[in-house]
Amino acid sequence: MLTKEKNDLLTQTGPGTPMGDVFRCYWIPALLAEELPEPDCPPVRVELLSEKLIAFRDTEGRLGLMDRHCAHRQVSLWFGRNEENGLRCPYHGWKFDVTGQCVDVPSEEPAFCRKIRLKAYPLVEKGGILWAYMGDPDKKPPLPEFEFANVEPEQRFISKRFQECNWLQAMEGGIDSSHVSFLHSMNLDSDPLFKGAGGNKYNLSDMKPVFEVVDNPGGLLIGARRMAEDDQYYWRITPWIMPSFTMVPPRGDHPVHGHFWIPINDENCWAWSFDYKSQRDLTADEREAMKDGLGIHCKYIPGTFIPLANKSNDYLMDREAQRKGITYSGIEGIAIQDASLQESMGPICDRTNEKLAPTDKGIMMARRMMFKAIRNLQEKDERPPGVDPEQHKIRSASVLLPRDQHYKDAAKAALRVQLGEPHASV
Amino acid sequence: MLTKEKNDLLTQTGPGTPMGDVFRCYWIPALLAEELPEPDCPPVRVELLSEKLIAFRDTEGRLGLMDRHCAHRQVSLWFGRNEENGLRCPYHGWKFDVTGQCVDVPSEEPAFCRKIRLKAYPLVEKGGILWAYMGDPDKKPPLPEFEFANVEPEQRFISKRFQECNWLQAMEGGIDSSHVSFLHSMNLDSDPLFKGAGGNKYNLSDMKPVFEVVDNPGGLLIGARRMAEDDQYYWRITPWIMPSFTMVPPRGDHPVHGHFWIPINDENCWAWSFDYKSQRDLTADEREAMKDGLGIHCKYIPGTFIPLANKSNDYLMDREAQRKGITYSGIEGIAIQDASLQESMGPICDRTNEKLAPTDKGIMMARRMMFKAIRNLQEKDERPPGVDPEQHKIRSASVLLPRDQHYKDAAKAALRVQLGEPHASV
Amino acid sequence: MLTKEKNDLLTQTGPGTPMGDVFRCYWIPALLAEELPEPDCPPVRVELLSEKLIAFRDTEGRLGLMDRHCAHRQVSLWFGRNEENGLRCPYHGWKFDVTGQCVDVPSEEPAFCRKIRLKAYPLVEKGGILWAYMGDPDKKPPLPEFEFANVEPEQRFISKRFQECNWLQAMEGGIDSSHVSFLHSMNLDSDPLFKGAGGNKYNLSDMKPVFEVVDNPGGLLIGARRMAEDDQYYWRITPWIMPSFTMVPPRGDHPVHGHFWIPINDENCWAWSFDYKSQRDLTADEREAMKDGLGIHCKYIPGTFIPLANKSNDYLMDREAQRKGITYSGIEGIAIQDASLQESMGPICDRTNEKLAPTDKGIMMARRMMFKAIRNLQEKDERPPGVDPEQHKIRSASVLLPRDQHYKDAAKAALRVQLGEPHASV
């Protein structure tokens, strides 16, 4: 349970909000690289942390992310002409480069435009994603070092989907691995990107996982242990890196999944989803399944990132499939199963009514860490956990361990990124 | 005319509002029985008096109406699995019985769930309707005794439609029988459920009805008298039972119509419509006409209770039919004629501008009775009129009476329910 | 740049607002005459200056514009029966004449209705437009005398379109002739109602027009001069008459274009567009092109005044056409090019962020004149400029003048209306 005030504190991320300040300490995913595929391609409207922006790639291939509205009379630069190293407003021809600097006002002498500049943020391509940094320029950290972003393009697949709710309830779904045994249980047997893994049987047989959550540089390790044979536990270990990076523990030889949950504004967010294999390319079948909306990805309304099954059509609820146990909730697909329930909490989940259980330990500790980060940033200007890219070099893992060993020690090597080496996976 | 404050007082019915407290003293129609047709059928989303709820019928056939959101993390239980005498949240398998009691949290020991309970309300089937009581459990009255609910299913037909306005302006349309001579005048001759009655001629010939409204246990009797031959008056008597039950006076041998107007929230309501015959089954033709949207019923957008002709399509206004007098207002069907005008007053009618006439006497007295009921409930915790089911045992009537007799006395017997006996009808 | 307070002052025009008071000093365009084509035709819903009204033409052909909601119980009179010199509410038959006077309440004696009257405004047909005057009846000015309204119907074409933004940003686009060289530049060569004029070459060759704006009775003259051969300047002179009348300077022998920008409410306005020739009928080709949405007109969603290319479909943006220079912004048609950019500023442009340039001199002076008019009306009850119809008798002009002459003097005759004489046009 959170008070209204505390719930507001974590869920509001617009300019000037305390949690908004925290988010502005990080590089955050803004666009898929393929959304700005080539020099002088069409500009793209972006909304992040409640700021309306425009992104473009100039003639030299440089990336720009700046105020969406022209400095002159507030026309949206989405209508602009992207040409000769700048985005030109179609109203009076004012032109801006990727830094937001006005470089031409056709009706005036050059001196005029030099004094005009749009608010702009660095936008950098890495690992198939365009990352934005919206904070204090003097405190800009080095680029992210998440493993998926450091492997070859052939080894990964990235998608994003529009989600009609606040970022926090989406992220809390990502921390919470206990719902897999219910909501996604049928998918463990049927989804080509999940099925067949040896560990699945523990997920489905032990419905009382015990959670052990520990602090870790940059965030948390959330370990869920289930009973296994021979005096062993089956451990699934989910790292959370502040503010909103989570990774699903691996299953057999399947690619490893992960998410970012990025606020568009306080009532909408992007659910970023990636898959990668650390030691090999994705197979054609795996890539095909991902494109087809399987695993943690989804099908879209053509030309958009809005899922085909969404709130407006009750996520294509199929009561017959629910009744027959083809799906647990009647909704098809892991991504939409999550989206449907998270959105059903309302645009901003009212946490004054919630009743957390021991399985929500990860959620509770994550909130505590965020409250502390907010306080330290506000009071001491201290960068929050997860800003330092060294803290990104972590893996999820699924392992069988003797019952008398704690995963934190026994799985230490498994949780460390070792480029080119396979994940520890059951 | 009402001041803004008085208008707010009658139109607002959410939790904690004075008129909301009044509504919570009654059993109110929540669902058609056919919406929860059998054990373990799909749960149904309900919104009543601005509360978001979920209704379901369990394995034993018991009915539940409770908070829509799971106690745990606020997922909508509409996505739930209705199985083995409870509704199970698909996120982590928490299960609730029809009383709102949590009966299973799979990840925890049984003691955990015993302390968890959702707010729940009694939901009871009677007369083809599922009735909810949303008030103080210690003050729950006996079940309603409206005649239509006590006849055999073959003798009645019930429908509901979504109406895009506050409940009060809809209910006031139900009290007001003077509009029949205008808005519905052409329907008296053409609608198979209205036409041919001997009394219709008085409706259409005397456009200056005189209203005599008298207090009655539970509400009001609204008598409208029109000139008839031989020193007689033609009386149409409409009972109103608090807070929102009205009955249309009968015509010839046609079934008798009535309504409930139930707040969904302050800007939407359910228009409940029923037809019944006290002494015989409905004929196949009558039932067919009702299903077809004739009489006081309507056609729907398939799969919904939203009328096909609605605000978004200007109710399929036909100016040619208006001009030619095929319909009076250009809108087809009695139900949609009412809906169109009531919704045209705005989501919540602004009564600071209205100018009431003598024909609005019923409306004026009903408001006065409601203000008094609010005051008595707030100050003395006194149950409002209409809670006692004895007060439901009343009929509408249409009668010819000598001019020197008051209907209150002369029609006394006609207004009393006599099971199996026909209505007094002209 | 305007402060929030000053921006509110100019953009808000509802009842009781200072700028609303200014607008209520004028006759303003309310409807196309063709919207009420004949006696007893269907009434039309009108919203002007945030007031919801109903317009109708009675049996004698008289025009009425009055409160949309019936005085009795607030039913929309759009559902009314327009018959026998009055609009009759379909609920209880109350009837109102074109002055708003209630002339019949069927249930009551005649004395009853005499005391009932709806707020009504004069509505007068002139020049193909129905003009409304919504101000103090004692201060009603004579009818408008704009030249386009005084020529024969064969000499003019008038249209209106719904625009999804505040009136002011639309009007400011009308004052601002500098954007023509950018946004509409390709249309000068291709649109049949613009192309081929000798003056176009100056528009396209000199991108640094110099603006000279001078006060004029009723408003401003906005002169834009561009370099021409032989020691001449090419002057384009745009009159602005308060509060929202603008005229485009003529091109060759093309019809002359002009606009009104009329607030529907604070977030929507009507863009009125007219074309006329002072000395001849429009040709069949010209009229056809206008009906087809060329020039400053547009194509509509059938049965509405909503443009086919609108905000909901990104104005049918064609990036290929933008890239190839078929259109400058990728949007087709001068009207929709303007609409797209003006609407992209947001429902009410936030002028606290704008940076005006010397080419915005007309906009700056117009705002100053409006602030002064507001002050004079509030403090001294002084009618604002442009109320006196003598001030309407002005023309736009395009002329070549020796560089040492000011257009104000040298084009004096060209700017005066001379009925039947051609415009000064290059």
Tab-separated table of C-alpha atoms in Angstrom, chain C residues 4 10 24 33 41 69 91 97 107 156 164 186 209 235 274 284 286 291 317 339 343 366 387 393 404:
chain	number	residue	atom	x	y	z
C	4	LYS	CA	-0.178	33.801	-20.247
C	10	LEU	CA	-7.077	37.618	-26.786
C	24	ARG	CA	-20.122	41.039	-29.707
C	33	ALA	CA	-27.198	31.408	-46.676
C	41	CYS	CA	-36.437	24.137	-43.659
C	69	HIS	CA	-32.460	24.737	-25.427
C	91	TYR	CA	-41.451	17.439	-26.097
C	97	ASP	CA	-40.896	32.669	-33.057
C	107	SER	CA	-51.339	22.926	-22.247
C	156	ARG	CA	-18.567	35.522	-55.773
C	164	GLU	CA	-9.634	22.626	-34.748
C	186	MET	CA	4.565	25.369	-55.164
C	209	PRO	CA	10.155	40.859	-47.987
C	235	TRP	CA	3.953	45.657	-53.109
C	274	PHE	CA	-14.543	33.900	-50.174
C	284	ALA	CA	-17.490	28.346	-64.934
C	286	GLU	CA	-13.176	29.261	-61.642
C	291	LYS	CA	-16.131	23.768	-55.554
C	317	MET	CA	0.707	13.956	-45.380
C	339	ALA	CA	-5.048	24.464	-41.337
C	343	GLU	CA	-3.751	23.354	-35.752
C	366	ALA	CA	-2.928	43.826	-34.684
C	387	VAL	CA	-17.715	48.359	-36.377
C	393	LYS	CA	-14.966	49.659	-48.008
C	404	ASP	CA	10.792	56.229	-53.405
